[in-house]
Amino acid sequence: MEEYFSSDDECCYSDRDSLDGLENEDSRTHWAPSKGPASKVITKESLLAAQREDLRRVMELLSVREHHARTLLIHHRWDVEKLFAVLVEKGKSVLFMEAGVSLADQQNLGVPLPPTVMCEICIEDVLGGDATRMDCGHCFCNECWTGHFVVKINEGQSKRIKCMAHKCNAICDEAVVRNLVSKTHPDLAEKFDRFLLESYIEDNKRVNWCPSTPHCGNAIRNEDDDFCEVECSCGLQFCFSCLSEAHSPCSCLMWELWVKKCRDESETVNWITVHTKHCPKCHKPVEKNGGCNLVSCICGQAFCWLCGGATGRDHTWSSIAGHSCGRYKDDGEKKAERAKRDLFRYMHYHNRYKAHTDSFKLESKLKETIQEKVSVLEDRDSKLRDFGWVNNGLYRLFRSRRVLSYSYPFAFYMFGDELFKDEMTNKERDIKQHLFEDQQQQLEENVEKLSKFLEAPFDQYEEEKVMNVRMQVLNLSTITDKLCQKMYECIENDLLGSLQLGIHNIAPYRSKGIEKASELSVCWGNNSDKALHCGSSGRTTESDQPSGSGSSEESGISSRKRARMEGPGGAFFDLNLPADNVDRSEL
Amino acid sequence: MMIVEFTVFSTFKFVAVKLSEVIKQQNNAAELFSVKASRARLFKEFKEVQREKVADPDIQLSCDDNNIFKWTALVKGPSETPFEGGIFQLAFAVPEQYPLQPPQVRFLTKIFHPNVHFKTGEICLDILKNAWSPAWTLQSVCRAIIALMAHPEPDSPLNCDSGNLLRSGDIRGYQSMARMYTRLAAMPKKG
Ligand SMILES: [Zn+2]
Ligand SMILES: [Zn+2]
Ligand SMILES: [Zn+2]
Ligand SMILES: [Zn+2]
Ligand SMILES: [Zn+2]
Ligand SMILES: [Zn+2]
Ligand SMILES: [Zn+2]
């Protein structure tokens, strides 16, 4: 470790005002292989741009119109690569057919409708101008089309409204839908557009809404296939797979079980039911203290532990005077033993988990007080000018504390019977548990030491003593980071990696903490000829007509600013609620 | 005669969900499609039915004298099936958004068939649920039901006994049960 306190220069990297600064390059604590940020924040404004990019790729490659590209993408859950793979594998016609894109010959569609058309739905003759022919060639009257669209949008099926004809799988042209619906139901036309726009989030396996409540309005796109934890620009850190709080090194399943267990406190309830019974006379809970099944309440009433019935006071080993319930066996005893053992095990892990979570909360307050200490030191006229180590250490403390607290539920499931009973022999399990607990203990010790030094009133110390604290903090920061890294490696390679059931995956350890999703760069591209219909209601939109709906003024603003920019009524999509929520509240 | 193709729902659960949705929609969508339009369409179907009576002797559709949204049909059990010789009565409840939403149809005559609920007469048929298309008519729904009688789908049974017989390969058992009920319920009593 010597290298870490070799010279002042090396340690005096530039001071930083906030913990955010630590996200930046810091060669010292750089264990994880560095990758560019793989997740992007999609805000209300960049949502259009995000879709546009994918739509354009498909439109260009297949030379199709926008609504066809969208239909194809929705069918393939916005996975452009998969769509292209299907194209190569099965060919264009299958790709189109499966997704409901109609390849009816375009010349035929160019032919104008005859002066009158018989609509097969209302069985009425209508003027050609009052009927619409869809890409699949099927023609019905506008009134029937509108009714059909309205019913489907109300059903929440607006992303894929099928043609009205029997057995026709073609998806209706969104421009036609928008146009017809907006004439009579402008509110529904808006809803239709919102559904289409949000399909990019709802139907996309790489994109999730940020799970914050109240909702920040953002979604996150993750480019990697890996399990990961991300931080939204609203500050919430979450697991991208299960959308609950970041929980590594627990797997999603472990975390789900743990949360449920803590909520139910099922074990505690078991314990109470196994260990106390209500007195048949005064109904107070009575705890059993000893092997005997004749218990007596403080009110003086004696009763049989097994059936709860009131009894006389005399008893022998096998019977109680004036009472025979036939349950005087040790069966209940065994159950009680088991429940007790399980409860103690759970309590062991839960107490430690809780202790670290609580410390984490307390230490979060340190963030404020420690700034005061730093400013006291800065005002002093001393050799020591740079206090980056304080924030650095504090950050490392938070990071390791998190890892430590989640490592307890992990261990609870890893070495318990619930998930992996048949995966290891008892002996294997003991060895692995030892290995893991060794590491956990080491980490625990160092985290506590780090915490102690950072909480110390070092602003009151002599200069020499401050130098000592600094060295300790630097040293311990490095050690805890290394230990966290090692623990994850052990979990990934020796514990989860050796399982037959490959369902437990965890987000990898990152020294620098959970990745902050970066802003999606909004590049409107050069050819904005194909406009995305962001759907102001009532507008008649021909899909080939450029409308430039995404204006460039949206492009250069950061999302934080944008979040505050929401003018009242100015935006027509309330992305603060997923579409179905909005619907429910409207109904 | 038009060829009717259809498939039957694959799971029970799905049916339950869809049914509740249908009910919800009917409450919400009441004024979406004018009742006038449904009436007009039903009236046209009525006229069409009068003309088709001759063309399709297997189906006899009639409308309630006082309510154009209530229909009944008598359909002949298809030949070479256990339902041959039986006449089955169907009841139609047509929603106000018809034909944008499907009619509700059930058997009034008891029938032993895997896709028909033995007690309620409910029918499990996709075109009456999510595969509905406004281009269907009451007449074509009857044809689809006749086709279902001839080709049961034991994998989505509303009548489990019947479904189990078929699934276990006991065709004869199924047929004799079905024939028995046809005789009991769908044939005019002798004497
Ligand atoms: Zn029409
Ligand atoms: Zn069509
Ligand atoms: Zn957020
Ligand atoms: Zn998770
Ligand atoms: Zn008592
Ligand atoms: Zn005793
Ligand atoms: Zn007893």
GROMACS .gro file of N, CA and C in nm, chain A residues 333-437:
model
  315
  333GLU      N    1  -4.302  -2.992   1.926
  333GLU     CA    2  -4.170  -2.953   1.973
  333GLU      C    3  -4.071  -2.937   1.857
  334LYS      N    4  -4.076  -3.034   1.767
  334LYS     CA    5  -3.983  -3.032   1.653
  334LYS      C    6  -4.010  -2.913   1.563
  335LYS      N    7  -4.137  -2.889   1.540
  335LYS     CA    8  -4.174  -2.776   1.455
  335LYS      C    9  -4.123  -2.648   1.516
  336ALA      N   10  -4.139  -2.637   1.645
  336ALA     CA   11  -4.098  -2.517   1.716
  336ALA      C   12  -3.946  -2.498   1.702
  337GLU      N   13  -3.874  -2.610   1.713
  337GLU     CA   14  -3.729  -2.603   1.700
  337GLU      C   15  -3.689  -2.549   1.563
  338ARG      N   16  -3.756  -2.599   1.463
  338ARG     CA   17  -3.725  -2.561   1.326
  338ARG      C   18  -3.754  -2.414   1.302
  339ALA      N   19  -3.873  -2.376   1.346
  339ALA     CA   20  -3.914  -2.237   1.328
  339ALA      C   21  -3.816  -2.144   1.399
  340LYS      N   22  -3.772  -2.188   1.516
  340LYS     CA   23  -3.680  -2.107   1.594
  340LYS      C   24  -3.547  -2.093   1.521
  341ARG      N   25  -3.499  -2.205   1.467
  341ARG     CA   26  -3.372  -2.202   1.398
  341ARG      C   27  -3.380  -2.111   1.275
  342ASP      N   28  -3.489  -2.127   1.199
  342ASP     CA   29  -3.505  -2.043   1.080
  342ASP      C   30  -3.514  -1.896   1.117
  343LEU      N   31  -3.583  -1.870   1.225
  343LEU     CA   32  -3.598  -1.731   1.265
  343LEU      C   33  -3.463  -1.673   1.305
  344PHE      N   34  -3.386  -1.750   1.382
  344PHE     CA   35  -3.257  -1.698   1.424
  344PHE      C   36  -3.167  -1.672   1.306
  345ARG      N   37  -3.175  -1.759   1.210
  345ARG     CA   38  -3.094  -1.740   1.092
  345ARG      C   39  -3.134  -1.611   1.021
  346TYR      N   40  -3.264  -1.596   1.001
  346TYR     CA   41  -3.313  -1.476   0.934
  346TYR      C   42  -3.274  -1.351   1.013
  347MET      N   43  -3.289  -1.359   1.145
  347MET     CA   44  -3.259  -1.243   1.227
  347MET      C   45  -3.112  -1.205   1.220
  348HIS      N   46  -3.030  -1.307   1.215
  348HIS     CA   47  -2.886  -1.284   1.204
  348HIS      C   48  -2.856  -1.198   1.080
  349TYR      N   49  -2.910  -1.243   0.967
  349TYR     CA   50  -2.881  -1.170   0.843
  349TYR      C   51  -2.953  -1.037   0.839
  350HIS      N   52  -3.075  -1.038   0.886
  350HIS     CA   53  -3.153  -0.915   0.879
  350HIS      C   54  -3.093  -0.807   0.967
  351ASN      N   55  -3.048  -0.845   1.087
  351ASN     CA   56  -2.989  -0.745   1.176
  351ASN      C   57  -2.869  -0.677   1.114
  352ARG      N   58  -2.787  -0.758   1.048
  352ARG     CA   59  -2.667  -0.700   0.987
  352ARG      C   60  -2.702  -0.615   0.866
  353TYR      N   61  -2.795  -0.667   0.790
  353TYR     CA   62  -2.841  -0.589   0.674
  353TYR      C   63  -2.893  -0.455   0.721
  354LYS      N   64  -2.974  -0.460   0.826
  354LYS     CA   65  -3.038  -0.339   0.876
  354LYS      C   66  -2.936  -0.244   0.937
  355ALA      N   67  -2.840  -0.301   1.008
  355ALA     CA   68  -2.737  -0.217   1.070
  355ALA      C   69  -2.663  -0.137   0.964
  356HIS      N   70  -2.628  -0.203   0.855
  356HIS     CA   71  -2.554  -0.131   0.751
  356HIS      C   72  -2.642  -0.032   0.677
  357THR      N   73  -2.768  -0.068   0.657
  357THR     CA   74  -2.858   0.026   0.590
  357THR      C   75  -2.876   0.150   0.678
  358ASP      N   76  -2.889   0.127   0.809
  358ASP     CA   77  -2.904   0.240   0.900
  358ASP      C   78  -2.779   0.327   0.903
  359SER      N   79  -2.663   0.260   0.908
  359SER     CA   80  -2.538   0.337   0.906
  359SER      C   81  -2.531   0.420   0.780
  360PHE      N   82  -2.574   0.359   0.672
  360PHE     CA   83  -2.571   0.430   0.543
  360PHE      C   84  -2.652   0.558   0.553
  361LYS      N   85  -2.767   0.548   0.616
  361LYS     CA   86  -2.853   0.667   0.630
  361LYS      C   87  -2.785   0.773   0.717
  362LEU      N   88  -2.726   0.726   0.826
  362LEU     CA   89  -2.658   0.821   0.915
  362LEU      C   90  -2.542   0.887   0.843
  363GLU      N   91  -2.467   0.805   0.773
  363GLU     CA   92  -2.349   0.858   0.705
  363GLU      C   93  -2.386   0.957   0.594
  364SER      N   94  -2.506   0.941   0.539
  364SER     CA   95  -2.547   1.037   0.437
  364SER      C   96  -2.549   1.178   0.494
  365LYS      N   97  -2.577   1.188   0.622
  365LYS     CA   98  -2.576   1.319   0.686
  365LYS      C   99  -2.434   1.374   0.697
  366LEU      N  100  -2.339   1.281   0.704
  366LEU     CA  101  -2.198   1.320   0.709
  366LEU      C  102  -2.161   1.411   0.593
  367LYS      N  103  -2.226   1.388   0.481
  367LYS     CA  104  -2.200   1.464   0.361
  367LYS      C  105  -2.201   1.614   0.391
  368GLU      N  106  -2.299   1.656   0.471
  368GLU     CA  107  -2.311   1.799   0.502
  368GLU      C  108  -2.207   1.841   0.605
  369THR      N  109  -2.201   1.766   0.714
  369THR     CA  110  -2.111   1.809   0.822
  369THR      C  111  -1.966   1.807   0.776
  370ILE      N  112  -1.934   1.714   0.688
  370ILE     CA  113  -1.794   1.701   0.650
  370ILE      C  114  -1.748   1.821   0.568
  371GLN      N  115  -1.842   1.884   0.496
  371GLN     CA  116  -1.806   2.004   0.421
  371GLN      C  117  -1.763   2.115   0.517
  372GLU      N  118  -1.832   2.120   0.629
  372GLU     CA  119  -1.795   2.221   0.728
  372GLU      C  120  -1.654   2.198   0.779
  373LYS      N  121  -1.626   2.069   0.806
  373LYS     CA  122  -1.491   2.037   0.855
  373LYS      C  123  -1.386   2.077   0.752
  374VAL      N  124  -1.418   2.049   0.626
  374VAL     CA  125  -1.322   2.083   0.522
  374VAL      C  126  -1.300   2.234   0.516
  375SER      N  127  -1.410   2.310   0.526
  375SER     CA  128  -1.389   2.455   0.518
  375SER      C  129  -1.310   2.509   0.637
  376VAL      N  130  -1.329   2.447   0.752
  376VAL     CA  131  -1.247   2.487   0.869
  376VAL      C  132  -1.100   2.465   0.836
  377LEU      N  133  -1.072   2.348   0.782
  377LEU     CA  134  -0.933   2.316   0.751
  377LEU      C  135  -0.877   2.408   0.642
  378GLU      N  136  -0.962   2.438   0.545
  378GLU     CA  137  -0.916   2.523   0.435
  378GLU      C  138  -0.879   2.663   0.483
  379ASP      N  139  -0.953   2.710   0.586
  379ASP     CA  140  -0.925   2.844   0.638
  379ASP      C  141  -0.793   2.850   0.714
  380ARG      N  142  -0.750   2.732   0.755
  380ARG     CA  143  -0.622   2.731   0.827
  380ARG      C  144  -0.508   2.752   0.730
  381ASP      N  145  -0.405   2.810   0.783
  381ASP     CA  146  -0.288   2.831   0.698
  381ASP      C  147  -0.196   2.711   0.711
  382SER      N  148  -0.223   2.610   0.632
  382SER     CA  149  -0.142   2.490   0.650
  382SER      C  150  -0.082   2.442   0.518
  383LYS      N  151   0.005   2.346   0.531
  383LYS     CA  152   0.069   2.290   0.412
  383LYS      C  153  -0.034   2.219   0.326
  384LEU      N  154  -0.126   2.155   0.398
  384LEU     CA  155  -0.224   2.073   0.330
  384LEU      C  156  -0.328   2.163   0.263
  385ARG      N  157  -0.329   2.158   0.135
  385ARG     CA  158  -0.418   2.249   0.062
  385ARG      C  159  -0.535   2.176  -0.004
  386ASP      N  160  -0.513   2.050  -0.027
  386ASP     CA  161  -0.611   1.979  -0.108
  386ASP      C  162  -0.687   1.876  -0.024
  387PHE      N  163  -0.818   1.886  -0.024
  387PHE     CA  164  -0.897   1.796   0.060
  387PHE      C  165  -0.985   1.700  -0.021
  388GLY      N  166  -0.942   1.674  -0.140
  388GLY     CA  167  -1.012   1.576  -0.224
  388GLY      C  168  -1.025   1.442  -0.156
  389TRP      N  169  -0.927   1.409  -0.077
  389TRP     CA  170  -0.930   1.278  -0.010
  389TRP      C  171  -1.051   1.262   0.081
  390VAL      N  172  -1.102   1.373   0.135
  390VAL     CA  173  -1.217   1.365   0.224
  390VAL      C  174  -1.340   1.316   0.146
  391ASN      N  175  -1.368   1.387   0.037
  391ASN     CA  176  -1.484   1.348  -0.043
  391ASN      C  177  -1.466   1.211  -0.106
  392ASN      N  178  -1.345   1.189  -0.147
  392ASN     CA  179  -1.313   1.060  -0.206
  392ASN      C  180  -1.340   0.946  -0.108
  393GLY      N  181  -1.296   0.968   0.014
  393GLY     CA  182  -1.314   0.866   0.118
  393GLY      C  183  -1.460   0.848   0.152
  394LEU      N  184  -1.531   0.961   0.157
  394LEU     CA  185  -1.672   0.956   0.190
  394LEU      C  186  -1.748   0.878   0.082
  395TYR      N  187  -1.713   0.905  -0.039
  395TYR     CA  188  -1.778   0.836  -0.150
  395TYR      C  189  -1.751   0.686  -0.142
  396ARG      N  190  -1.627   0.653  -0.112
  396ARG     CA  191  -1.591   0.512  -0.103
  396ARG      C  192  -1.666   0.445   0.012
  397LEU      N  193  -1.685   0.522   0.119
  397LEU     CA  194  -1.758   0.469   0.234
  397LEU      C  195  -1.902   0.436   0.194
  398PHE      N  196  -1.968   0.529   0.123
  398PHE     CA  197  -2.106   0.505   0.079
  398PHE      C  198  -2.114   0.381  -0.008
  399ARG      N  199  -2.023   0.377  -0.100
  399ARG     CA  200  -2.021   0.270  -0.199
  399ARG      C  201  -2.007   0.133  -0.129
  400SER      N  202  -1.907   0.124  -0.040
  400SER     CA  203  -1.879  -0.003   0.024
  400SER      C  204  -1.989  -0.040   0.123
  401ARG      N  205  -2.046   0.060   0.183
  401ARG     CA  206  -2.152   0.035   0.279
  401ARG      C  207  -2.271  -0.029   0.209
  402ARG      N  208  -2.302   0.022   0.094
  402ARG     CA  209  -2.410  -0.036   0.014
  402ARG      C  210  -2.383  -0.182  -0.016
  403VAL      N  211  -2.263  -0.207  -0.069
  403VAL     CA  212  -2.225  -0.343  -0.105
  403VAL      C  213  -2.239  -0.433   0.016
  404LEU      N  214  -2.189  -0.383   0.126
  404LEU     CA  215  -2.190  -0.462   0.249
  404LEU      C  216  -2.333  -0.494   0.293
  405SER      N  217  -2.420  -0.395   0.289
  405SER     CA  218  -2.555  -0.422   0.339
  405SER      C  219  -2.626  -0.521   0.247
  406TYR      N  220  -2.611  -0.508   0.117
  406TYR     CA  221  -2.678  -0.603   0.027
  406TYR      C  222  -2.611  -0.740   0.026
  407SER      N  223  -2.490  -0.747   0.080
  407SER     CA  224  -2.423  -0.877   0.082
  407SER      C  225  -2.487  -0.970   0.184
  408TYR      N  226  -2.564  -0.913   0.280
  408TYR     CA  227  -2.627  -1.000   0.380
  408TYR      C  228  -2.749  -1.075   0.326
  409PRO      N  229  -2.843  -1.005   0.263
  409PRO     CA  230  -2.949  -1.085   0.199
  409PRO      C  231  -2.893  -1.182   0.096
  410PHE      N  232  -2.787  -1.141   0.027
  410PHE     CA  233  -2.726  -1.234  -0.068
  410PHE      C  234  -2.685  -1.363   0.003
  411ALA      N  235  -2.612  -1.345   0.113
  411ALA     CA  236  -2.562  -1.463   0.185
  411ALA      C  237  -2.677  -1.545   0.242
  412PHE      N  238  -2.781  -1.475   0.286
  412PHE     CA  239  -2.898  -1.546   0.341
  412PHE      C  240  -2.952  -1.647   0.240
  413TYR      N  241  -2.963  -1.605   0.115
  413TYR     CA  242  -3.017  -1.696   0.013
  413TYR      C  243  -2.912  -1.790  -0.043
  414MET      N  244  -2.789  -1.736  -0.056
  414MET     CA  245  -2.683  -1.819  -0.115
  414MET      C  246  -2.660  -1.943  -0.030
  415PHE      N  247  -2.660  -1.928   0.100
  415PHE     CA  248  -2.624  -2.040   0.187
  415PHE      C  249  -2.745  -2.097   0.262
  416GLY      N  250  -2.863  -2.054   0.220
  416GLY     CA  251  -2.985  -2.107   0.283
  416GLY      C  252  -3.044  -2.220   0.201
  417ASP      N  253  -3.156  -2.271   0.250
  417ASP     CA  254  -3.219  -2.385   0.182
  417ASP      C  255  -3.316  -2.344   0.073
  418GLU      N  256  -3.358  -2.220   0.078
  418GLU     CA  257  -3.468  -2.179  -0.006
  418GLU      C  258  -3.440  -2.191  -0.156
  419LEU      N  259  -3.323  -2.144  -0.198
  419LEU     CA  260  -3.296  -2.141  -0.342
  419LEU      C  261  -3.202  -2.251  -0.390
  420PHE      N  262  -3.099  -2.278  -0.313
  420PHE     CA  263  -2.991  -2.363  -0.367
  420PHE      C  264  -2.969  -2.491  -0.287
  421LYS      N  265  -3.074  -2.539  -0.226
  421LYS     CA  266  -3.061  -2.658  -0.141
  421LYS      C  267  -2.994  -2.773  -0.215
  422ASP      N  268  -3.038  -2.794  -0.339
  422ASP     CA  269  -2.988  -2.911  -0.412
  422ASP      C  270  -2.867  -2.880  -0.498
  423GLU      N  271  -2.819  -2.756  -0.488
  423GLU     CA  272  -2.708  -2.718  -0.575
  423GLU      C  273  -2.572  -2.754  -0.515
  424MET      N  274  -2.568  -2.768  -0.383
  424MET     CA  275  -2.438  -2.793  -0.319
  424MET      C  276  -2.458  -2.898  -0.210
  425THR      N  277  -2.352  -2.971  -0.184
  425THR     CA  278  -2.357  -3.058  -0.067
  425THR      C  279  -2.334  -2.970   0.055
  426ASN      N  280  -2.365  -3.024   0.170
  426ASN     CA  281  -2.346  -2.946   0.292
  426ASN      C  282  -2.202  -2.903   0.310
  427LYS      N  283  -2.114  -2.994   0.271
  427LYS     CA  284  -1.973  -2.964   0.289
  427LYS      C  285  -1.929  -2.851   0.196
  428GLU      N  286  -1.970  -2.863   0.071
  428GLU     CA  287  -1.938  -2.756  -0.025
  428GLU      C  288  -1.991  -2.622   0.024
  429ARG      N  289  -2.111  -2.630   0.075
  429ARG     CA  290  -2.173  -2.507   0.119
  429ARG      C  291  -2.095  -2.445   0.235
  430ASP      N  292  -2.052  -2.528   0.328
  430ASP     CA  293  -1.974  -2.477   0.441
  430ASP      C  294  -1.847  -2.409   0.394
  431ILE      N  295  -1.779  -2.475   0.302
  431ILE     CA  296  -1.653  -2.418   0.253
  431ILE      C  297  -1.677  -2.283   0.187
  432LYS      N  298  -1.779  -2.281   0.102
  432LYS     CA  299  -1.808  -2.157   0.031
  432LYS      C  300  -1.852  -2.046   0.126
  433GLN      N  301  -1.930  -2.087   0.222
  433GLN     CA  302  -1.977  -1.987   0.318
  433GLN      C  303  -1.860  -1.927   0.396
  434HIS      N  304  -1.766  -2.013   0.434
  434HIS     CA  305  -1.648  -1.965   0.504
  434HIS      C  306  -1.571  -1.864   0.422
  435LEU      N  307  -1.549  -1.904   0.298
  435LEU     CA  308  -1.475  -1.820   0.205
  435LEU      C  309  -1.541  -1.682   0.195
  436PHE      N  310  -1.672  -1.686   0.178
  436PHE     CA  311  -1.745  -1.561   0.161
  436PHE      C  312  -1.744  -1.478   0.288
  437GLU      N  313  -1.768  -1.545   0.398
  437GLU     CA  314  -1.777  -1.469   0.524
  437GLU      C  315  -1.644  -1.407   0.564
   0.00000   0.00000   0.00000
